[in-house]
mmCIF file of C-alpha atoms (C1' of nucleotides) in Angstrom:
data_model
loop_
_atom_site.group_PDB
_atom_site.id
_atom_site.type_symbol
_atom_site.label_atom_id
_atom_site.label_comp_id
_atom_site.label_asym_id
_atom_site.label_seq_id
_atom_site.Cartn_x
_atom_site.Cartn_y
_atom_site.Cartn_z
ATOM 1 C CA UNK A 1 -35.770 41.252 -45.454
ATOM 2 C CA UNK A 2 -34.862 42.905 -48.692
ATOM 3 C CA UNK A 3 -34.384 46.236 -46.989
ATOM 4 C CA UNK A 4 -32.026 45.238 -44.201
ATOM 5 C CA UNK A 5 -29.095 46.526 -46.091
ATOM 6 C CA UNK A 6 -30.655 49.897 -46.627
ATOM 7 C CA UNK A 7 -31.818 50.194 -43.026
ATOM 8 C CA UNK A 8 -28.315 49.518 -41.869
ATOM 9 C CA UNK A 9 -26.752 51.944 -44.239
ATOM 10 C CA UNK A 10 -28.676 54.666 -42.563
ATOM 11 C CA UNK A 11 -27.486 54.150 -38.988
ATOM 12 C CA UNK A 12 -24.065 53.433 -40.331
ATOM 13 C CA UNK A 13 -23.665 56.579 -42.288
ATOM 14 C CA UNK A 14 -22.450 58.917 -39.554
ATOM 15 C CA UNK A 15 -19.284 56.943 -39.032
ATOM 16 C CA UNK A 16 -18.776 56.505 -42.748
ATOM 17 C CA UNK A 17 -19.359 60.185 -43.231
ATOM 18 C CA UNK A 18 -16.711 60.966 -40.655
ATOM 19 C CA UNK A 19 -14.328 58.765 -42.607
ATOM 20 C CA UNK A 20 -15.103 60.470 -45.900
ATOM 21 C CA UNK A 21 -14.899 63.904 -44.359
ATOM 22 C CA UNK A 22 -11.413 63.129 -43.123
ATOM 23 C CA UNK A 23 -10.352 61.952 -46.566
ATOM 24 C CA UNK A 24 -10.455 58.218 -45.968
ATOM 25 C CA UNK A 25 -11.915 55.824 -48.511
ATOM 26 C CA UNK A 26 -15.020 53.852 -47.767
ATOM 27 C CA UNK A 27 -14.235 50.206 -48.353
ATOM 28 C CA UNK A 28 -15.897 46.887 -47.689
ATOM 29 C CA UNK A 29 -13.651 46.176 -44.726
ATOM 30 C CA UNK A 30 -14.365 49.543 -43.151
ATOM 31 C CA UNK A 31 -18.071 49.132 -43.734
ATOM 32 C CA UNK A 32 -17.912 45.828 -41.888
ATOM 33 C CA UNK A 33 -16.190 47.345 -38.875
ATOM 34 C CA UNK A 34 -18.593 50.249 -38.750
ATOM 35 C CA UNK A 35 -21.485 47.799 -38.933
ATOM 36 C CA UNK A 36 -20.113 45.895 -35.943
ATOM 37 C CA UNK A 37 -19.465 49.038 -33.927
ATOM 38 C CA UNK A 38 -22.972 50.272 -34.606
ATOM 39 C CA UNK A 39 -24.595 47.160 -33.273
ATOM 40 C CA UNK A 40 -23.465 47.367 -29.689
ATOM 41 C CA UNK A 41 -21.789 49.319 -26.923
ATOM 42 C CA UNK A 42 -18.465 48.804 -25.245
ATOM 43 C CA UNK A 43 -16.346 45.974 -26.579
ATOM 44 C CA UNK A 44 -12.753 44.961 -26.934
ATOM 45 C CA UNK A 45 -10.892 45.159 -30.211
ATOM 46 C CA UNK A 46 -10.679 41.396 -30.202
ATOM 47 C CA UNK A 47 -14.444 41.105 -29.894
ATOM 48 C CA UNK A 48 -14.882 43.449 -32.820
ATOM 49 C CA UNK A 49 -12.525 41.308 -34.865
ATOM 50 C CA UNK A 50 -14.543 38.220 -34.033
ATOM 51 C CA UNK A 51 -17.856 39.789 -34.904
ATOM 52 C CA UNK A 52 -16.610 41.264 -38.142
ATOM 53 C CA UNK A 53 -15.122 37.967 -39.251
ATOM 54 C CA UNK A 54 -18.253 36.071 -38.301
ATOM 55 C CA UNK A 55 -20.290 38.118 -40.736
ATOM 56 C CA UNK A 56 -17.553 38.905 -43.236
ATOM 57 C CA UNK A 57 -15.001 36.096 -43.203
ATOM 58 C CA UNK A 58 -13.030 37.763 -45.944
ATOM 59 C CA UNK A 59 -12.004 40.698 -43.801
ATOM 60 C CA UNK A 60 -8.565 40.398 -42.276
ATOM 61 C CA UNK A 61 -7.689 40.937 -38.628
ATOM 62 C CA UNK A 62 -5.308 43.731 -39.462
ATOM 63 C CA UNK A 63 -7.943 45.739 -41.305
ATOM 64 C CA UNK A 64 -10.181 45.677 -38.265
ATOM 65 C CA UNK A 65 -7.441 47.016 -36.032
ATOM 66 C CA UNK A 66 -6.465 49.597 -38.611
ATOM 67 C CA UNK A 67 -10.055 50.717 -39.033
ATOM 68 C CA UNK A 68 -10.607 51.020 -35.297
ATOM 69 C CA UNK A 69 -7.543 53.207 -35.083
ATOM 70 C CA UNK A 70 -8.823 55.417 -37.878
ATOM 71 C CA UNK A 71 -12.337 55.647 -36.444
ATOM 72 C CA UNK A 72 -10.788 56.649 -33.182
ATOM 73 C CA UNK A 73 -8.655 59.261 -34.886
ATOM 74 C CA UNK A 74 -11.697 60.866 -36.508
ATOM 75 C CA UNK A 75 -13.531 60.648 -33.179
ATOM 76 C CA UNK A 76 -16.228 58.312 -34.494
ATOM 77 C CA UNK A 77 -15.310 55.824 -31.800
ATOM 78 C CA UNK A 78 -14.066 56.239 -28.225
ATOM 79 C CA UNK A 79 -11.091 54.220 -27.091
ATOM 80 C CA UNK A 80 -10.938 53.612 -23.354
ATOM 81 C CA UNK A 81 -7.902 54.024 -21.192
ATOM 82 C CA UNK A 82 -5.593 56.106 -23.274
ATOM 83 C CA UNK A 83 -5.663 53.855 -26.237
ATOM 84 C CA UNK A 84 -3.144 51.919 -24.222
ATOM 85 C CA UNK A 85 -3.761 48.251 -24.418
ATOM 86 C CA UNK A 86 -2.679 47.125 -20.990
ATOM 87 C CA UNK A 87 -4.045 46.699 -17.509
ATOM 88 C CA UNK A 88 -4.007 49.604 -15.099
ATOM 89 C CA UNK A 89 -4.195 49.518 -11.330
ATOM 90 C CA UNK A 90 -4.518 51.974 -8.522
ATOM 91 C CA UNK A 91 -4.461 51.675 -4.755
ATOM 92 C CA UNK A 92 -7.999 50.990 -3.578
ATOM 93 C CA UNK A 93 -7.781 53.287 -0.575
ATOM 94 C CA UNK A 94 -6.634 56.221 -2.592
ATOM 95 C CA UNK A 95 -10.198 56.822 -3.581
ATOM 96 C CA UNK A 96 -11.127 57.609 -7.117
ATOM 97 C CA UNK A 97 -9.220 58.728 -10.135
ATOM 98 C CA UNK A 98 -10.227 61.196 -12.733
ATOM 99 C CA UNK A 99 -8.555 61.946 -15.984
ATOM 100 C CA UNK A 100 -8.974 64.037 -19.011
ATOM 101 C CA UNK A 101 -7.356 62.228 -21.908
ATOM 102 C CA UNK A 102 -6.594 63.888 -25.209
ATOM 103 C CA UNK A 103 -7.747 61.820 -28.154
ATOM 104 C CA UNK A 104 -5.063 63.314 -30.322
ATOM 105 C CA UNK A 105 -1.827 63.519 -28.324
ATOM 106 C CA UNK A 106 -2.822 61.209 -25.458
ATOM 107 C CA UNK A 107 -1.790 63.727 -22.847
ATOM 108 C CA UNK A 108 -3.409 62.947 -19.493
ATOM 109 C CA UNK A 109 -4.607 65.644 -17.127
ATOM 110 C CA UNK A 110 -5.696 64.537 -13.668
ATOM 111 C CA UNK A 111 -8.179 66.303 -11.492
ATOM 112 C CA UNK A 112 -9.847 65.692 -8.203
ATOM 113 C CA UNK A 113 -13.341 66.942 -7.934
ATOM 114 C CA UNK A 114 -16.051 64.652 -9.007
ATOM 115 C CA UNK A 115 -19.790 64.535 -8.848
ATOM 116 C CA UNK A 116 -19.803 60.794 -9.276
ATOM 117 C CA UNK A 117 -19.314 60.343 -5.555
ATOM 118 C CA UNK A 118 -22.839 61.626 -5.149
ATOM 119 C CA UNK A 119 -24.166 58.768 -7.252
ATOM 120 C CA UNK A 120 -22.665 56.045 -5.088
ATOM 121 C CA UNK A 121 -25.502 55.737 -2.590
ATOM 122 C CA UNK A 122 -28.165 55.745 -5.252
ATOM 123 C CA UNK A 123 -26.485 53.102 -7.370
ATOM 124 C CA UNK A 124 -25.740 50.880 -4.398
ATOM 125 C CA UNK A 125 -29.409 50.908 -3.521
ATOM 126 C CA UNK A 126 -30.752 50.455 -6.995
ATOM 127 C CA UNK A 127 -28.401 47.643 -8.015
ATOM 128 C CA UNK A 128 -28.002 46.082 -4.590
ATOM 129 C CA UNK A 129 -24.226 46.288 -4.774
ATOM 130 C CA UNK A 130 -21.424 47.653 -2.628
ATOM 131 C CA UNK A 131 -19.231 50.225 -4.326
ATOM 132 C CA UNK A 132 -15.564 50.436 -3.383
ATOM 133 C CA UNK A 133 -14.226 52.903 -5.875
ATOM 134 C CA UNK A 134 -14.701 54.412 -9.275
ATOM 135 C CA UNK A 135 -12.943 55.712 -12.314
ATOM 136 C CA UNK A 136 -14.039 58.688 -14.358
ATOM 137 C CA UNK A 137 -12.412 59.521 -17.651
ATOM 138 C CA UNK A 138 -13.199 62.359 -20.014
ATOM 139 C CA UNK A 139 -12.037 62.147 -23.600
ATOM 140 C CA UNK A 140 -11.525 65.006 -25.983
ATOM 141 C CA UNK A 141 -8.981 67.469 -27.279
ATOM 142 C CA UNK A 142 -6.515 69.252 -25.054
ATOM 143 C CA UNK A 143 -5.671 72.925 -25.190
ATOM 144 C CA UNK A 144 -2.614 72.611 -27.404
ATOM 145 C CA UNK A 145 -4.222 70.189 -29.820
ATOM 146 C CA UNK A 146 -7.179 72.530 -30.140
ATOM 147 C CA UNK A 147 -4.796 75.348 -30.919
ATOM 148 C CA UNK A 148 -2.988 73.257 -33.513
ATOM 149 C CA UNK A 149 -6.094 72.551 -35.583
ATOM 150 C CA UNK B 1 14.375 61.673 7.308
ATOM 151 C CA UNK B 2 15.203 58.894 9.740
ATOM 152 C CA UNK B 3 11.586 57.925 10.028
ATOM 153 C CA UNK B 4 10.804 57.471 6.351
ATOM 154 C CA UNK B 5 10.925 53.739 6.660
ATOM 155 C CA UNK B 6 8.556 53.665 9.576
ATOM 156 C CA UNK B 7 6.215 56.164 7.977
ATOM 157 C CA UNK B 8 6.035 53.965 4.916
ATOM 158 C CA UNK B 9 5.385 50.826 6.871
ATOM 159 C CA UNK B 10 2.361 52.454 8.307
ATOM 160 C CA UNK B 11 0.654 53.450 5.080
ATOM 161 C CA UNK B 12 1.663 50.125 3.611
ATOM 162 C CA UNK B 13 0.133 48.001 6.290
ATOM 163 C CA UNK B 14 -3.453 48.072 5.102
ATOM 164 C CA UNK B 15 -2.620 46.238 1.923
ATOM 165 C CA UNK B 16 -0.397 43.787 3.741
ATOM 166 C CA UNK B 17 -3.109 43.266 6.278
ATOM 167 C CA UNK B 18 -5.565 42.475 3.530
ATOM 168 C CA UNK B 19 -3.135 39.874 2.242
ATOM 169 C CA UNK B 20 -2.691 38.280 5.634
ATOM 170 C CA UNK B 21 -6.401 38.331 6.332
ATOM 171 C CA UNK B 22 -7.021 36.436 3.124
ATOM 172 C CA UNK B 23 -4.421 33.828 4.061
ATOM 173 C CA UNK B 24 -1.614 34.985 1.790
ATOM 174 C CA UNK B 25 1.948 35.123 3.027
ATOM 175 C CA UNK B 26 3.768 38.416 3.354
ATOM 176 C CA UNK B 27 6.966 38.151 1.374
ATOM 177 C CA UNK B 28 9.672 40.494 0.217
ATOM 178 C CA UNK B 29 8.319 40.549 -3.328
ATOM 179 C CA UNK B 30 4.815 41.375 -2.174
ATOM 180 C CA UNK B 31 6.097 44.074 0.139
ATOM 181 C CA UNK B 32 7.897 45.622 -2.813
ATOM 182 C CA UNK B 33 4.751 45.706 -4.939
ATOM 183 C CA UNK B 34 2.700 47.153 -2.112
ATOM 184 C CA UNK B 35 5.355 49.802 -1.602
ATOM 185 C CA UNK B 36 5.155 50.774 -5.253
ATOM 186 C CA UNK B 37 1.375 50.834 -5.292
ATOM 187 C CA UNK B 38 1.319 53.029 -2.206
ATOM 188 C CA UNK B 39 3.528 55.652 -3.726
ATOM 189 C CA UNK B 40 1.303 56.757 -6.564
ATOM 190 C CA UNK B 41 -2.053 56.650 -8.266
ATOM 191 C CA UNK B 42 -3.117 55.058 -11.492
ATOM 192 C CA UNK B 43 -0.434 53.143 -13.340
ATOM 193 C CA UNK B 44 -0.053 50.260 -15.714
ATOM 194 C CA UNK B 45 1.144 46.870 -14.614
ATOM 195 C CA UNK B 46 4.259 47.395 -16.647
ATOM 196 C CA UNK B 47 5.004 50.642 -14.825
ATOM 197 C CA UNK B 48 4.645 48.879 -11.519
ATOM 198 C CA UNK B 49 7.067 46.222 -12.701
ATOM 199 C CA UNK B 50 9.572 48.897 -13.628
ATOM 200 C CA UNK B 51 9.308 50.748 -10.359
ATOM 201 C CA UNK B 52 9.547 47.602 -8.281
ATOM 202 C CA UNK B 53 12.607 46.399 -10.147
ATOM 203 C CA UNK B 54 14.241 49.792 -9.900
ATOM 204 C CA UNK B 55 14.151 49.641 -6.125
ATOM 205 C CA UNK B 56 14.312 45.869 -5.749
ATOM 206 C CA UNK B 57 16.179 44.390 -8.678
ATOM 207 C CA UNK B 58 15.855 40.936 -7.232
ATOM 208 C CA UNK B 59 12.107 40.784 -7.695
ATOM 209 C CA UNK B 60 10.953 38.996 -10.812
ATOM 210 C CA UNK B 61 8.455 40.270 -13.351
ATOM 211 C CA UNK B 62 6.126 37.381 -12.733
ATOM 212 C CA UNK B 63 5.868 38.047 -9.026
ATOM 213 C CA UNK B 64 4.750 41.588 -9.660
ATOM 214 C CA UNK B 65 1.977 40.445 -11.983
ATOM 215 C CA UNK B 66 0.984 37.686 -9.571
ATOM 216 C CA UNK B 67 0.918 40.086 -6.644
ATOM 217 C CA UNK B 68 -1.175 42.630 -8.517
ATOM 218 C CA UNK B 69 -3.670 39.895 -9.307
ATOM 219 C CA UNK B 70 -3.821 38.898 -5.637
ATOM 220 C CA UNK B 71 -4.128 42.479 -4.392
ATOM 221 C CA UNK B 72 -6.923 42.934 -6.833
ATOM 222 C CA UNK B 73 -8.615 39.784 -5.614
ATOM 223 C CA UNK B 74 -8.549 40.972 -2.008
ATOM 224 C CA UNK B 75 -9.759 44.414 -3.124
ATOM 225 C CA UNK B 76 -6.624 46.213 -1.983
ATOM 226 C CA UNK B 77 -6.098 47.494 -5.495
ATOM 227 C CA UNK B 78 -8.510 48.543 -8.249
ATOM 228 C CA UNK B 79 -7.997 47.166 -11.714
ATOM 229 C CA UNK B 80 -9.468 49.269 -14.492
ATOM 230 C CA UNK B 81 -11.567 47.950 -17.310
ATOM 231 C CA UNK B 82 -12.669 44.612 -16.031
ATOM 232 C CA UNK B 83 -9.243 43.349 -15.323
ATOM 233 C CA UNK B 84 -9.112 42.767 -19.014
ATOM 234 C CA UNK B 85 -5.855 43.785 -20.534
ATOM 235 C CA UNK B 86 -6.919 44.967 -23.948
ATOM 236 C CA UNK B 87 -8.213 48.049 -25.661
ATOM 237 C CA UNK B 88 -11.919 48.728 -25.611
ATOM 238 C CA UNK B 89 -13.938 50.853 -27.964
ATOM 239 C CA UNK B 90 -17.450 52.161 -28.157
ATOM 240 C CA UNK B 91 -19.369 54.128 -30.722
ATOM 241 C CA UNK B 92 -18.838 57.809 -30.027
ATOM 242 C CA UNK B 93 -22.384 58.830 -30.835
ATOM 243 C CA UNK B 94 -23.842 56.401 -28.403
ATOM 244 C CA UNK B 95 -22.983 58.876 -25.700
ATOM 245 C CA UNK B 96 -21.252 57.840 -22.542
ATOM 246 C CA UNK B 97 -20.940 54.455 -20.956
ATOM 247 C CA UNK B 98 -21.288 53.588 -17.365
ATOM 248 C CA UNK B 99 -20.616 50.301 -15.701
ATOM 249 C CA UNK B 100 -20.665 48.739 -12.348
ATOM 250 C CA UNK B 101 -18.021 46.028 -12.330
ATOM 251 C CA UNK B 102 -17.831 43.370 -9.653
ATOM 252 C CA UNK B 103 -14.324 42.945 -8.303
ATOM 253 C CA UNK B 104 -15.021 39.351 -7.466
ATOM 254 C CA UNK B 105 -16.964 37.772 -10.332
ATOM 255 C CA UNK B 106 -16.340 40.486 -12.950
ATOM 256 C CA UNK B 107 -19.997 40.745 -13.776
ATOM 257 C CA UNK B 108 -20.768 44.028 -15.543
ATOM 258 C CA UNK B 109 -23.940 45.977 -14.954
ATOM 259 C CA UNK B 110 -24.583 48.914 -17.246
ATOM 260 C CA UNK B 111 -26.640 51.939 -16.372
ATOM 261 C CA UNK B 112 -27.496 55.216 -17.986
ATOM 262 C CA UNK B 113 -27.859 58.102 -15.651
ATOM 263 C CA UNK B 114 -24.801 60.034 -14.830
ATOM 264 C CA UNK B 115 -23.947 63.226 -13.055
ATOM 265 C CA UNK B 116 -20.639 63.481 -14.848
ATOM 266 C CA UNK B 117 -22.327 65.198 -17.769
ATOM 267 C CA UNK B 118 -22.823 68.161 -15.465
ATOM 268 C CA UNK B 119 -19.078 68.455 -14.978
ATOM 269 C CA UNK B 120 -18.290 68.776 -18.653
ATOM 270 C CA UNK B 121 -18.708 72.537 -18.957
ATOM 271 C CA UNK B 122 -16.737 73.244 -15.818
ATOM 272 C CA UNK B 123 -13.827 71.032 -16.799
ATOM 273 C CA UNK B 124 -13.707 72.344 -20.344
ATOM 274 C CA UNK B 125 -13.364 75.853 -18.952
ATOM 275 C CA UNK B 126 -10.879 75.084 -16.247
ATOM 276 C CA UNK B 127 -8.572 72.949 -18.372
ATOM 277 C CA UNK B 128 -9.154 74.722 -21.657
ATOM 278 C CA UNK B 129 -10.074 71.493 -23.408
ATOM 279 C CA UNK B 130 -12.938 70.205 -25.530
ATOM 280 C CA UNK B 131 -14.671 67.126 -24.155
ATOM 281 C CA UNK B 132 -16.130 64.613 -26.591
ATOM 282 C CA UNK B 133 -17.168 61.785 -24.329
ATOM 283 C CA UNK B 134 -16.547 60.113 -21.041
ATOM 284 C CA UNK B 135 -16.443 56.804 -19.252
ATOM 285 C CA UNK B 136 -17.570 56.196 -15.702
ATOM 286 C CA UNK B 137 -16.900 52.909 -13.964
ATOM 287 C CA UNK B 138 -17.832 51.897 -10.451
ATOM 288 C CA UNK B 139 -16.026 49.005 -8.832
ATOM 289 C CA UNK B 140 -17.234 46.891 -5.956
ATOM 290 C CA UNK B 141 -19.146 43.755 -5.069
ATOM 291 C CA UNK B 142 -22.334 42.727 -6.816
ATOM 292 C CA UNK B 143 -25.463 41.491 -5.126
ATOM 293 C CA UNK B 144 -24.743 37.794 -5.440
ATOM 294 C CA UNK B 145 -21.110 38.100 -4.397
ATOM 295 C CA UNK B 146 -22.196 40.064 -1.336
ATOM 296 C CA UNK B 147 -24.648 37.315 -0.500
ATOM 297 C CA UNK B 148 -21.982 34.665 -0.920
ATOM 298 C CA UNK B 149 -19.631 36.170 1.650
ATOM 299 C "C1'" DC C 1 -4.803 55.584 -63.555
ATOM 300 C "C1'" DT C 2 -2.761 55.884 -58.972
ATOM 301 C "C1'" DA C 3 -2.458 56.242 -54.359
ATOM 302 C "C1'" DA C 4 -4.894 54.273 -50.686
ATOM 303 C "C1'" DC C 5 -6.262 50.011 -48.902
ATOM 304 C "C1'" DT C 6 -6.338 44.992 -48.207
ATOM 305 C "C1'" DG C 7 -5.238 40.199 -46.515
ATOM 306 C "C1'" DC C 8 -1.715 37.405 -45.163
ATOM 307 C "C1'" DA C 9 1.875 35.930 -42.323
ATOM 308 C "C1'" DA C 10 5.484 36.949 -39.498
ATOM 309 C "C1'" DA C 11 7.268 40.010 -35.919
ATOM 310 C "C1'" DG C 12 6.460 42.514 -31.640
ATOM 311 C "C1'" DG C 13 5.777 43.021 -26.829
ATOM 312 C "C1'" DG C 14 3.186 42.868 -22.576
ATOM 313 C "C1'" DT C 15 1.440 39.033 -19.622
ATOM 314 C "C1'" DT C 16 1.188 34.274 -17.967
ATOM 315 C "C1'" DT C 17 2.847 29.726 -16.938
ATOM 316 C "C1'" DG C 18 5.883 25.589 -15.695
ATOM 317 C "C1'" DC C 19 9.297 24.265 -12.821
ATOM 318 C "C1'" DA C 20 12.963 23.633 -9.512
ATOM 319 C "C1'" DA C 21 14.820 26.360 -5.727
ATOM 320 C "C1'" DG C 22 13.783 29.265 -1.789
ATOM 321 C "C1'" DG C 23 11.503 31.208 2.353
ATOM 322 C "C1'" DG C 24 7.251 32.147 5.625
ATOM 323 C "C1'" DT C 25 4.848 30.372 9.409
ATOM 324 C "C1'" DA D 1 9.376 20.535 8.177
ATOM 325 C "C1'" DC D 2 5.663 21.873 4.984
ATOM 326 C "C1'" DC D 3 4.029 23.890 1.140
ATOM 327 C "C1'" DC D 4 3.273 28.458 -0.473
ATOM 328 C "C1'" DT D 5 5.924 31.599 -3.168
ATOM 329 C "C1'" DT D 6 9.693 32.956 -6.113
ATOM 330 C "C1'" DG D 7 12.695 33.962 -10.260
ATOM 331 C "C1'" DC D 8 13.744 32.540 -14.600
ATOM 332 C "C1'" DA D 9 12.707 31.737 -19.243
ATOM 333 C "C1'" DA D 10 9.803 30.030 -22.448
ATOM 334 C "C1'" DA D 11 5.089 30.050 -23.992
ATOM 335 C "C1'" DC D 12 1.027 32.790 -24.985
ATOM 336 C "C1'" DC D 13 -1.840 35.755 -27.396
ATOM 337 C "C1'" DC D 14 -3.430 40.140 -28.774
ATOM 338 C "C1'" DT D 15 -1.780 43.715 -31.743
ATOM 339 C "C1'" DT D 16 1.186 45.707 -35.266
ATOM 340 C "C1'" DT D 17 3.984 45.728 -39.376
ATOM 341 C "C1'" DG D 18 5.890 44.610 -44.138
ATOM 342 C "C1'" DC D 19 4.607 43.566 -48.515
ATOM 343 C "C1'" DA D 20 2.604 42.406 -52.962
ATOM 344 C "C1'" DG D 21 -1.909 42.386 -54.945
ATOM 345 C "C1'" DT D 22 -6.393 44.960 -55.192
ATOM 346 C "C1'" DT D 23 -9.655 48.767 -55.444
ATOM 347 C "C1'" DA D 24 -11.985 53.255 -54.561
ATOM 348 C "C1'" DG D 25 -12.288 57.631 -56.530
#
DNA sequence: CTAACTGCAAAGGGTTTGCAAGGGT
DNA sequence: ACCCTTGCAAACCCTTTGCAGTTAG
């Protein structure tokens, strides 16, 4: 198991590189967060905190939150739902909702068309579920933020 | 404009009906929340609270939250992101993330294929944005919850 | 060496809960 | 009349902030 560290370093490096490239320092706390983010998909900030502290008890809560914010700023990590931290609802019978959300200024642009509707039948069959609605969000940089770079 | 009230009642009734059908009482507070949810798309719980209290100052914060939870339980309203109320992140280079989320038991089923990727070019052009990732969530009832009904 | 970063603890703020009063059915 | 529902306010808990000590570069 002497090479675990090395093996990890490799998968980890793209996020760390993004940090360096943006002028941020690579520290133990940030390495720990990157390590946790590498190891799995979608998770809440709180879950990341727990995992980081399980493996690196010395790392403080605040550093995890701060690192997630930075990783998100350099686009090494995708925040869901606007980076807002609260519950969102929409009327069920109003069909589906589609947004483009700017990672930089958080502007939201809504649009209607959607190819996801075409997936509904297939997914219902394959998973044996009934689908009642869906949400599609694209993340990126809006026109004015692109211009400002 | 004499018929605004009536017109509203009509669009509103499906949510109220869902409440009744599930054995919940139809009260002034719940009517106010339904009215707010009818009038627009995606919004945060806090925004719903604000709108309800703007038009019906007598309605308490707590009732709005409680009503949203009930509407969500009877599938008259779609909560985003698992009904969880916190920020979620995922590694950006792991591509996009797609979930089916059961409205009843909150089970999450992940899957890979996605037609949304095909929309990226079109949306980038039309909105003049750069897209870096996306999130697609389907909401409904899972196999075992369907069986249990 | 120095500015960036950290951990801690306390503050912040949206959401939930306990309880006595109120209102559907 | 019954008991579900409400409004209030306090409790809750995740997240953010202020600060003095630490560390990457």
